[in-house]
Coordinates of C-alpha atoms in Angstrom, one line a residue:
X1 CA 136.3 48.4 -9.5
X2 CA 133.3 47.5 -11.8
X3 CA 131.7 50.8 -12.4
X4 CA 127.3 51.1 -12.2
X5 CA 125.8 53.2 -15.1
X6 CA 122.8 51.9 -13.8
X7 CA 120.1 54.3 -14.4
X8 CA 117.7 51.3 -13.4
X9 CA 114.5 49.6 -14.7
X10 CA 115.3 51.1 -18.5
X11 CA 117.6 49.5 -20.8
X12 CA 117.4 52.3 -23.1
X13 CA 120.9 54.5 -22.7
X14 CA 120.7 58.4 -23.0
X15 CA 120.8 59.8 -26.2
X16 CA 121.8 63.5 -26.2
X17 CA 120.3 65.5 -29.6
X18 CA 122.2 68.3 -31.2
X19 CA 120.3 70.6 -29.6
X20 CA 120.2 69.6 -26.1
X21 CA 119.3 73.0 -24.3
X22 CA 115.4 72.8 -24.2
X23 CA 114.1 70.6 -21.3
X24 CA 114.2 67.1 -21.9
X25 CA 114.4 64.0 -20.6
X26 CA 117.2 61.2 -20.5
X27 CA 117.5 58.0 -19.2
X28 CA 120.1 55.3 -19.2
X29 CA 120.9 51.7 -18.1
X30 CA 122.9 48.7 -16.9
X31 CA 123.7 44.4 -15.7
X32 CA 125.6 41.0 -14.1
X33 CA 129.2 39.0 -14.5
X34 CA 131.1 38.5 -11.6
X35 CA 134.4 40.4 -11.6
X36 CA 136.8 37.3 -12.1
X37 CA 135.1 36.6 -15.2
X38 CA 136.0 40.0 -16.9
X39 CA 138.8 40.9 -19.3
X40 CA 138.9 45.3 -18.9
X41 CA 141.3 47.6 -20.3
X42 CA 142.0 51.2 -19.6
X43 CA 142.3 53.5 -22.3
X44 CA 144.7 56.4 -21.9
X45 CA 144.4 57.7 -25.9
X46 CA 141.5 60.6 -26.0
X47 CA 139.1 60.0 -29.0
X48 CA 139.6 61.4 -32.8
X49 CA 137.3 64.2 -31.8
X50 CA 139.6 65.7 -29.5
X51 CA 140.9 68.8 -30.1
X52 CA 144.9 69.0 -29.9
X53 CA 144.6 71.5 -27.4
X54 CA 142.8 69.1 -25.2
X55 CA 145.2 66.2 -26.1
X56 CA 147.8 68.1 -24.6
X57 CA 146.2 68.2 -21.0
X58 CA 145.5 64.9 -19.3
X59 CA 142.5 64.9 -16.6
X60 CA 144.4 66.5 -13.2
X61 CA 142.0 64.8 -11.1
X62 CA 141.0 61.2 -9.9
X63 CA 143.3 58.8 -9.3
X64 CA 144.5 54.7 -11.0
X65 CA 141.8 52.7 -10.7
X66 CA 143.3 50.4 -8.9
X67 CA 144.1 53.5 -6.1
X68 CA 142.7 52.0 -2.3
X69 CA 144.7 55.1 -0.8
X70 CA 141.6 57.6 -2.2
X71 CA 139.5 55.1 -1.8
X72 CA 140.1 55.2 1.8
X73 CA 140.0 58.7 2.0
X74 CA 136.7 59.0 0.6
X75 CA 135.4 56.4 2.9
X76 CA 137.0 58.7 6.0
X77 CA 135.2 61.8 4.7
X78 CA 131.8 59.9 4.3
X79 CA 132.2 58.7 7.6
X80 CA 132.6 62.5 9.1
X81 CA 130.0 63.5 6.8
X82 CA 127.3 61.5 8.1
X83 CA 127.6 57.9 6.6
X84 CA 126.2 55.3 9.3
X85 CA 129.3 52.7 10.1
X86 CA 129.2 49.9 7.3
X87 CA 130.0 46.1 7.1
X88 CA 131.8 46.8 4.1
X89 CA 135.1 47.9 3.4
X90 CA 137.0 48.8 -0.2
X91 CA 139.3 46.8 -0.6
X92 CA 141.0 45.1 -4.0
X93 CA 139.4 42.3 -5.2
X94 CA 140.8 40.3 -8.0
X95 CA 142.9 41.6 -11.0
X96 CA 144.2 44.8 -9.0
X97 CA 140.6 46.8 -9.0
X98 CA 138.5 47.7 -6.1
X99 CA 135.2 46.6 -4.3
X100 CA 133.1 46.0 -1.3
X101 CA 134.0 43.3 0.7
X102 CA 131.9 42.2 3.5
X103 CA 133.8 42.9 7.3
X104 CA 131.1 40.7 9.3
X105 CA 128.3 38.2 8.3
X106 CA 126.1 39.6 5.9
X107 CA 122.4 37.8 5.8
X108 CA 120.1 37.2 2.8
X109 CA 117.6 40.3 3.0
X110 CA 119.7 42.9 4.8
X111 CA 119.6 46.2 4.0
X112 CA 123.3 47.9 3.3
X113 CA 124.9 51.1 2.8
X114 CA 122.3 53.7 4.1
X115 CA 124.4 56.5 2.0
X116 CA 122.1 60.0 3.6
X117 CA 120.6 62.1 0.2
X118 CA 123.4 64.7 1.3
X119 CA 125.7 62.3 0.8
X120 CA 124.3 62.2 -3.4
X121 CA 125.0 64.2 -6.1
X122 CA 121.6 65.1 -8.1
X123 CA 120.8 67.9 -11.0
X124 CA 119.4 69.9 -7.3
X125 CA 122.8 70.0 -5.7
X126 CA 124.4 72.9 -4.8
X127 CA 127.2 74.1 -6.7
X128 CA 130.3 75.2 -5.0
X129 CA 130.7 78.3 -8.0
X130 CA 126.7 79.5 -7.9
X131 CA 127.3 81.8 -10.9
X132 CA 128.2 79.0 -12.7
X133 CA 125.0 76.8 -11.6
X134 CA 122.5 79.8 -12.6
X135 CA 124.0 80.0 -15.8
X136 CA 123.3 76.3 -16.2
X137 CA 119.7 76.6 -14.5
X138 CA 118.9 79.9 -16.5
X139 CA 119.0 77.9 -20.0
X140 CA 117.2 74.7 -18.8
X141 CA 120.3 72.4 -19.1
X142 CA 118.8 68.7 -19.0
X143 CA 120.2 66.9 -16.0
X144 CA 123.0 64.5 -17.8
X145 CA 124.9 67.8 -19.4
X146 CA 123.8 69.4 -16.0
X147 CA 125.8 66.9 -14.1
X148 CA 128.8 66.4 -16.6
X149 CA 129.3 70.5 -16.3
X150 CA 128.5 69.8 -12.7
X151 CA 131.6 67.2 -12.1
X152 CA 134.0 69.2 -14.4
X153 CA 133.5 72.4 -11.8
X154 CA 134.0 70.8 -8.9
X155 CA 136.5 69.1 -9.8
X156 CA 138.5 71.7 -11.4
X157 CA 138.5 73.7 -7.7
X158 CA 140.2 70.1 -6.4
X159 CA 139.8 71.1 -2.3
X160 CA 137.8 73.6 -3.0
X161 CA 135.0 71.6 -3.5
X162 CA 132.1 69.7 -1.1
X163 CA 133.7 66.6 -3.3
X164 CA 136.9 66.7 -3.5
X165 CA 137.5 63.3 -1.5
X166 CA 134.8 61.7 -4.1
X167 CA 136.5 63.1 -7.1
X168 CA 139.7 62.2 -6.0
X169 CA 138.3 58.5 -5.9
X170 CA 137.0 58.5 -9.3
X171 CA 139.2 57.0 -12.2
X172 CA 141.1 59.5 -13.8
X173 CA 140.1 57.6 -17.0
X174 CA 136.7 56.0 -17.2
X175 CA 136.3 52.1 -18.7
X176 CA 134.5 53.5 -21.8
X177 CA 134.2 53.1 -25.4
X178 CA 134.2 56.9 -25.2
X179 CA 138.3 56.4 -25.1
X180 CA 138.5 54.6 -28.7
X181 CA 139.4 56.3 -31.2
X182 CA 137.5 55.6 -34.7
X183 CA 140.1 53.9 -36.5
X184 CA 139.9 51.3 -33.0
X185 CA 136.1 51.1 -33.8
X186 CA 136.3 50.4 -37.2
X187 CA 139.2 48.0 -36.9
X188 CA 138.5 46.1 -33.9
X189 CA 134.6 45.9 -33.6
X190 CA 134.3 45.8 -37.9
X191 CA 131.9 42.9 -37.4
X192 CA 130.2 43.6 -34.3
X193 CA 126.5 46.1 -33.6
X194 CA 128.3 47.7 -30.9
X195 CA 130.5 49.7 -33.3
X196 CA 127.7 51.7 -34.7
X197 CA 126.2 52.1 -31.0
X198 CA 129.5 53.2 -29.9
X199 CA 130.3 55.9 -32.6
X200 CA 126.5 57.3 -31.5
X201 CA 127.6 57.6 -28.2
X202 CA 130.8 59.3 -29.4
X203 CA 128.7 61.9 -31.9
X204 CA 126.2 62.8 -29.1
X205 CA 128.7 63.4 -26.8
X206 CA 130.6 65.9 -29.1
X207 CA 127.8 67.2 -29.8
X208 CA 126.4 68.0 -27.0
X209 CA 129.7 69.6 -25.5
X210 CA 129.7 71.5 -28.9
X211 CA 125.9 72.7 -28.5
X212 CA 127.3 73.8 -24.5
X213 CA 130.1 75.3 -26.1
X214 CA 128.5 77.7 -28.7
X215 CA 125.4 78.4 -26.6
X216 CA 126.8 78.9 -23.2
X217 CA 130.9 78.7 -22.3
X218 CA 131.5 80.7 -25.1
X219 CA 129.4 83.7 -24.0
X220 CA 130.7 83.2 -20.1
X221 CA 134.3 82.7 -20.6
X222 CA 135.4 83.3 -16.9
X223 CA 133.0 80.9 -15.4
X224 CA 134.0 78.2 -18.5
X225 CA 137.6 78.7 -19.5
X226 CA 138.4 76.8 -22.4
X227 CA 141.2 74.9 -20.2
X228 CA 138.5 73.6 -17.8
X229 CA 135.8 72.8 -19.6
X230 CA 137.0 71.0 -23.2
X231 CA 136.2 67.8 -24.7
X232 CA 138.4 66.2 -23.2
X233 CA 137.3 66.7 -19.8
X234 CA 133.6 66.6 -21.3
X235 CA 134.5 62.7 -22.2
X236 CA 136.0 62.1 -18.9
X237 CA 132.8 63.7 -17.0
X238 CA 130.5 61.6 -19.6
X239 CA 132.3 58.0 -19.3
X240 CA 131.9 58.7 -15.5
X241 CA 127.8 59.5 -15.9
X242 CA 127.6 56.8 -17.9
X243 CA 129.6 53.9 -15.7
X244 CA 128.2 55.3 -12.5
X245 CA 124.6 57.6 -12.6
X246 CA 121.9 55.4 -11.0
X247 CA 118.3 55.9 -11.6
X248 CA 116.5 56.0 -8.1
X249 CA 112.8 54.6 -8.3
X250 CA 111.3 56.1 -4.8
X251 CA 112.4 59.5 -5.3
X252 CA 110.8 59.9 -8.7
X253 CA 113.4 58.4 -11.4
X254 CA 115.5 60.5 -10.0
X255 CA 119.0 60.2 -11.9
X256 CA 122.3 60.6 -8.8
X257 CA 126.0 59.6 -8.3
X258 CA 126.1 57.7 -4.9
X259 CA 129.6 57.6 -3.4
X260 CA 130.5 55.2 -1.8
X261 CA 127.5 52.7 -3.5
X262 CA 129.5 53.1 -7.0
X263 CA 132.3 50.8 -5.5
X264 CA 130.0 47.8 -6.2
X265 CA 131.1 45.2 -8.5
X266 CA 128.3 44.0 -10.7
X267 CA 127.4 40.0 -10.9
X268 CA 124.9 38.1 -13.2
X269 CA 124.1 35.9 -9.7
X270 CA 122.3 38.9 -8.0
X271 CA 118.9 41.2 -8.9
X272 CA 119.1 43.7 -6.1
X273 CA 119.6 46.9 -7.0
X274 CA 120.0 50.5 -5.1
X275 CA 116.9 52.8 -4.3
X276 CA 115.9 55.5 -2.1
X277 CA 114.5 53.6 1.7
X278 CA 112.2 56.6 3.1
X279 CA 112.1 54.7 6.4
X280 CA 115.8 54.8 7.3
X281 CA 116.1 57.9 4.9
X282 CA 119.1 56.7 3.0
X283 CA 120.3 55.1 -0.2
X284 CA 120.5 51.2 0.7
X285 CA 120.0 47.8 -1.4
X286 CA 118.9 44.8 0.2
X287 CA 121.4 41.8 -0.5
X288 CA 120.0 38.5 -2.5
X289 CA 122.3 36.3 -0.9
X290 CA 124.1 35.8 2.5
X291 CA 127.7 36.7 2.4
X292 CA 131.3 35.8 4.8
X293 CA 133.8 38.0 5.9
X294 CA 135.7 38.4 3.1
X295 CA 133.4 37.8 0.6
X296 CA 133.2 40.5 -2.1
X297 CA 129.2 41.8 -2.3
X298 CA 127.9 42.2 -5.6
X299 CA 124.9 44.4 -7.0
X300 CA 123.2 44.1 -10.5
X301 CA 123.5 46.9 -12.9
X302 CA 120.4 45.5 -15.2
X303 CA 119.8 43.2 -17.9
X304 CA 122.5 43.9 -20.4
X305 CA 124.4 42.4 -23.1
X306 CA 128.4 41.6 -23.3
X307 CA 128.4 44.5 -25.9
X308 CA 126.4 46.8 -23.3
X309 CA 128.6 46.1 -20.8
X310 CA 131.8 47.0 -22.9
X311 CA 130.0 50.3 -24.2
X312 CA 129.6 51.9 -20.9
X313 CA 132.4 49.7 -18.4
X314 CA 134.5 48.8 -20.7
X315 CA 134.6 45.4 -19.9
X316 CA 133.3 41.8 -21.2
X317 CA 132.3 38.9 -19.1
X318 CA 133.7 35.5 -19.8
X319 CA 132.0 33.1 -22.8
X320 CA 128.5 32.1 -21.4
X321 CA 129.0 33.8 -17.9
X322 CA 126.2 36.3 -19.0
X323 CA 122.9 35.2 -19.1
X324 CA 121.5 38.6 -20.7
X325 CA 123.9 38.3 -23.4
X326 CA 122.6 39.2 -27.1
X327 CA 123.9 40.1 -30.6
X328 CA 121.9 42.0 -32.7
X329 CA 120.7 41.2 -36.2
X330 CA 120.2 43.9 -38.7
X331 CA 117.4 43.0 -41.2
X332 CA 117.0 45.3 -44.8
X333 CA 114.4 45.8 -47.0
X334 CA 115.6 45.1 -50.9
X335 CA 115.9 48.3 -52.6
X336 CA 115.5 46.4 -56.4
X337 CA 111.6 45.1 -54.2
X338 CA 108.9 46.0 -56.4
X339 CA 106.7 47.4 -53.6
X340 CA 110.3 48.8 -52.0
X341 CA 108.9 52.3 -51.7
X342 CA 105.0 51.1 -50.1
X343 CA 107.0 48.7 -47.8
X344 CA 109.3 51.6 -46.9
X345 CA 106.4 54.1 -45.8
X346 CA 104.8 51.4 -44.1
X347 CA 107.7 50.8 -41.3
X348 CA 108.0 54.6 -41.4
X349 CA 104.4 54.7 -39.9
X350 CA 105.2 52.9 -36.9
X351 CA 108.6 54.5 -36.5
X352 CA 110.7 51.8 -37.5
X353 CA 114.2 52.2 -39.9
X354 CA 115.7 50.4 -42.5
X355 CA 117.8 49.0 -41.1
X356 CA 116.5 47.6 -37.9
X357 CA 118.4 45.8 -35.6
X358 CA 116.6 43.4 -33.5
X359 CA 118.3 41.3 -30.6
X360 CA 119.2 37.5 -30.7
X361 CA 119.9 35.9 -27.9
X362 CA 120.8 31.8 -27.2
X363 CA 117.2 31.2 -26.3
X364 CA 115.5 32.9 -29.5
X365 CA 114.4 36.2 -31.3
X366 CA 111.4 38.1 -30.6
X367 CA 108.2 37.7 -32.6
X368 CA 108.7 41.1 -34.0
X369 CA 112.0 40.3 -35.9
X370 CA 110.2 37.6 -37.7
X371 CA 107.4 40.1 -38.4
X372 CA 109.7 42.6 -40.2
X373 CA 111.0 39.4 -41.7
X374 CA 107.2 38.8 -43.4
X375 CA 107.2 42.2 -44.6
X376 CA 110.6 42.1 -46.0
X377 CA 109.6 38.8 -48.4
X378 CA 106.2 39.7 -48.9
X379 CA 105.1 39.7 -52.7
X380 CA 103.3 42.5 -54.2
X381 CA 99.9 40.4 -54.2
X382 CA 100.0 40.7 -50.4
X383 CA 100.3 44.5 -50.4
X384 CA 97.2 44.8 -47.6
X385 CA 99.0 43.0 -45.2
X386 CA 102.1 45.3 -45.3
X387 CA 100.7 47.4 -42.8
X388 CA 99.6 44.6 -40.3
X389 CA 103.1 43.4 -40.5
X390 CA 104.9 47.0 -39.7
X391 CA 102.9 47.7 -36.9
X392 CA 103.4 43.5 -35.3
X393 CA 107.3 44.2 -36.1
X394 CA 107.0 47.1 -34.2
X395 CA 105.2 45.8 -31.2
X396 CA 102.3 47.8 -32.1
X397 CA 99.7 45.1 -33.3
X398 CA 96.2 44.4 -31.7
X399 CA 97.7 40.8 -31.7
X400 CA 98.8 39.6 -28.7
X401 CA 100.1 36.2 -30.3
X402 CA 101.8 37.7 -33.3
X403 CA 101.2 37.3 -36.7
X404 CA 101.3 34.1 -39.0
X405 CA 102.0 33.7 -42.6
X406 CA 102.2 29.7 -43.2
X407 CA 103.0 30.9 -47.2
X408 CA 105.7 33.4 -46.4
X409 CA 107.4 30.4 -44.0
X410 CA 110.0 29.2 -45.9
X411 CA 110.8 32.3 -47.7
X412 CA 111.0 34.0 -44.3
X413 CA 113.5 31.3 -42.3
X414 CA 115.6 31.2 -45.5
X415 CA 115.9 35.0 -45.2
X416 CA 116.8 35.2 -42.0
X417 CA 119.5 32.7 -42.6
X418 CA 120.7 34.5 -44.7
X419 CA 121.5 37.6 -42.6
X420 CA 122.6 35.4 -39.6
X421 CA 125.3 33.8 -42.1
X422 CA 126.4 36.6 -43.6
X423 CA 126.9 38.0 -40.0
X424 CA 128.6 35.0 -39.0
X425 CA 131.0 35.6 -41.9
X426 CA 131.7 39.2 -40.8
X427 CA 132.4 37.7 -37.0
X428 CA 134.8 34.9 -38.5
X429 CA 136.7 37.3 -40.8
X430 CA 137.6 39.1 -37.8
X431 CA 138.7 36.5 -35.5
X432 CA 140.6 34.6 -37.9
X433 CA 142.6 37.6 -38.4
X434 CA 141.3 38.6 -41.8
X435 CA 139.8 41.7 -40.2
X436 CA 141.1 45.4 -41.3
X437 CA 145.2 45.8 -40.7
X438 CA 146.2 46.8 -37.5
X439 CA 148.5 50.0 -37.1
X440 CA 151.8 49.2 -36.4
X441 CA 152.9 50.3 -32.5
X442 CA 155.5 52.8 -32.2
X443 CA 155.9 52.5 -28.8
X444 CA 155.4 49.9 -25.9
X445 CA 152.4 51.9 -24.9
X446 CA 150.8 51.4 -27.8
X447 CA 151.5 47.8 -28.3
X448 CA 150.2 47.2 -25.1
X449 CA 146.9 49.3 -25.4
X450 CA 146.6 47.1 -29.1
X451 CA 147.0 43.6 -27.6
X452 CA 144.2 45.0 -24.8
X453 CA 141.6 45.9 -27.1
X454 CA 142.5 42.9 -29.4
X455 CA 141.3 41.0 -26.6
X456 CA 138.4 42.3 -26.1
X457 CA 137.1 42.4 -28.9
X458 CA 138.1 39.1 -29.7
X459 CA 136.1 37.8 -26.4
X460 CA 133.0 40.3 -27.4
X461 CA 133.3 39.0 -31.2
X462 CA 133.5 35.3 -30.0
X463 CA 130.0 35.6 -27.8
X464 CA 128.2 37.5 -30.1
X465 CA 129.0 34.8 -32.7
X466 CA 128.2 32.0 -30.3
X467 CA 125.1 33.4 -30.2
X468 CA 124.2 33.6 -34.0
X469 CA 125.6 30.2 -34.6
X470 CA 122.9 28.8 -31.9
X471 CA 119.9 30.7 -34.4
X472 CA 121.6 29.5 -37.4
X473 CA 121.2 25.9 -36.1
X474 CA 117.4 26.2 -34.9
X475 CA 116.8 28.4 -38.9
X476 CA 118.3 25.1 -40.3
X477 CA 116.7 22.7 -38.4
X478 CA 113.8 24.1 -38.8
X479 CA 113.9 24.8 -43.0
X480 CA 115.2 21.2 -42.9
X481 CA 111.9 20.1 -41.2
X482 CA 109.9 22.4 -43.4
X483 CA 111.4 21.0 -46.5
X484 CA 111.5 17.6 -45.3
X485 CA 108.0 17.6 -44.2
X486 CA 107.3 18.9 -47.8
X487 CA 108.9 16.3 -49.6
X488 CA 107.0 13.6 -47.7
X489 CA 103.3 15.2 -48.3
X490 CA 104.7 15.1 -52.4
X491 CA 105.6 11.4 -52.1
X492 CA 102.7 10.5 -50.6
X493 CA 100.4 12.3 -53.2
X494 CA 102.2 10.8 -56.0
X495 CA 101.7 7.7 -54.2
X496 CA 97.6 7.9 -54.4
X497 CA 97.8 9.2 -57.6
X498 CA 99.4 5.9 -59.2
X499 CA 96.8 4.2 -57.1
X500 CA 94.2 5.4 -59.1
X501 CA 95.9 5.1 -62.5

């Protein structure tokens, strides 16, 4: 079952800040392979910042992803509890996960699913334990802790909860970079941005549950035992908001699990995408395509990269399957620069870093990378344009066509080169096994879980690198056009010049 963290229309994934308790506002993404082009692995090890005590208790609820016997139950309780009758069934599809297949002829343009807003969990649902809700309410919990303490209750009072037939559904182990451990990060995705993205999303997760922990659990400890609500059931409730919470335009952004709709397998083939319908008063999508008996129907969790997709699902589409797919560059200033310090305050200004990544994809970079580019090679003589060249690299410029420095040209493509070959070398070293050492497996477990995420990392690493080897062909070209195109405008003025001798 491909997973949809698709809080939709926003590719930017929630960030959670160390002090999460004030109201604030998160928002999160997701996008398209079909499921027979995916390589996933489950992750059973908890992360390094697990506490022992949580080590020693594996999530009681959920079931094997691969599990049709909950999945069945849940689709007998939604049925009682007010879901219309559907034309799709779960049922496996593929390498032993689970997805809607179509049960009658499907037509392009037809609305499915129709899951009732009863039927959707939200930051306004009731709470089976109200003490522990108010709590929650009382000290303005944004709605993505909200709804990780939120799944963590229900599910800790299994049939004693509204959800216990969706919970029981839900994998008891997420698809998630949330599962590696550090040492997995740093040896696997050594060459790849993802790493840093991923250890991000590890450190705003522990520290939100940390921020929960001090201000809240601690000071209620019968409505948050320390057995219940841990890390380790805070990364379980986390990998599932962030492979599964969908952002629901026509009821206000609203962010909601959908059972039932969180059984669709994501493909690059399809846009539509689940909203709110106010006319039949239900959560529906309305299908791209036409689709058999049979046929497995697909939705589109966004616009997202290979390492996007392994971040939050845990999975990576085959070479080229993904037309979204990107890598992204990280461009430096020169510390030993001259005009380091102006340059610096400058990108500051207009809220840029240093580093900044920027994305590559097969068909290009945006204007801004080359703009951060100028400023990076600029010479102290050109100190008034340092500004112009923050804000354009920043997307802030008054320019709609970018900026242009026909002097800075060569200097510029040679320094992006630069940093697209020294990438490159950080991708090879890792795929031709010159990467950091592997542990050594004590067990079968752990030789398996190795060759898994050996595997996809190596399919990740092998895309991403695709992709830089495409801009350091056009760089190349294009300095060799440059350069050429120089050489013959020399000739041909040394040419007049001996004509006037």
């Amino acid at each position: 079952m491909a997973q949809l963290s698709r809080v939709l229309h926003t590719s930017v994934l929630p960030h959670f800040p160390q002090n999460p308790l004030p109201p604030s506002s998160y928002n999160g993404a997701s996008p398209a392979v079909p499921f027979r082009h995916r390589t996933r692995c489950s992750i059973s090890s908890t992360p390094s910042t697990t506490s022992r005590a949580s080590e020693a208790r594996p999530i009681p609820w959920g079931c094997e992803i691969e599990s049709l016997e909950s999945a069945s139950a849940l689709q007998q309780w939604l049925s009682e509890s007010g879901l219309p009758p559907q034309k799709m069934a779960i049922q496996r599809v593929d390498v032993g996960e689970r997805g809607l297949v179509a049960l009658k002829n499907i037509r392009k343009g037809e609305k499915l699913l129709f899951v009732p807003p009863s039927l959707v969990i939200t930051a306004d649902s009731d709470w089976s334990c109200p003490e522990v809700g108010n709590v929650m309410r009382r000290n303005s919990v944004p709605d993505w802790p909200l709804l990780a303490t939120y799944l963590i209750s229900e599910a800790s009072l299994l049939n004693s909860s509204r959800w216990c037939s969706y919970i029981s559904a839900l994998p008891r182990q997420p698809y998630s970079l949330l599962y590696w451990t550090r040492s997995e990060l740093d040896t696997y995705l050594v060459a790849s941005q993802i790493r840093g993205r991923a250890i991000e999303r590890i450190t705003d997760v522990t520290g939100t549950y940390n921020d929960l922990r001090v201000r809240i659990f601690s000071k209620y400890p019968q409505l948050f035992p320390e057995e219940v609500f841990n890390m380790n059931t805070f990364v379980w409730s986390f990998g599932i908001l962030f492979s599964r919470l969908v952002r629901l335009p026509s009821m206000d952004g609203k962010v909601a699990l959908v059972p039932w709709a969180d059984m669709l397998n994501h493909s690059s083939e399809v846009e539509t995408f689940l909203d709110y319908d106010k006319s039949s008063q239900g959560i529906v999508f309305m299908t791209d395509r036409s689709y058999q008996p049979g046929e497995q129907v697909f939705i589109s969790y966004g616009k997202k990269s290979n390492g996007e997709l392994l971040l939050s699902y845990g999975f990576v589409p085959k070479e080229g399957a993904n037309p979204n797919d990107s890598v992204e560059l990280s461009l430096s200033l020169n510390k030993s620069d001259k005009c380091y310090k102006e340059k610096l305050e400058a990108l500051q200004k207009y809220g840029l870093s240093m580093p900044q990544r920027f994305p590559l994809q097969i068909t290009g970079w945006p204007l801004e990378m080359t703009a951060y580019a100028y400023l990076v090679v600029c010479p102290p003589n050109m100190s008034q344009q340092f500004e112009e060249m923050a804000a354009a690299a920043s997307n802030k410029s008054k320019s709609k066509t970018g900026i242009n420095y026909p002097e800075l040209e060569e200097q510029t493509l040679q320094f992006l080169l630069d940093c697209c070959e020294s990438s490159i070398a950080k991708y090879t070293k890792f795929l031709e096994g010159g990467g950091a050492p592997d542990s050594v497996p004590t067990n079968a477990k752990q030789a398996n879980r190795k060759l898994l995420l050996k595997k996809l990392a190596t399919e990740l690493c092998t895309s991403e690198r695709r992709i830089l080897y495409r801009s350091q062909y056009v760089l190349r070209r294009r300095l060799r056009d440059m350069r050429s195109g120089e050489l013959r405008a020399l000739t041909l003025f040394n040419g007049f010049r001996k004509l006037f001798k």
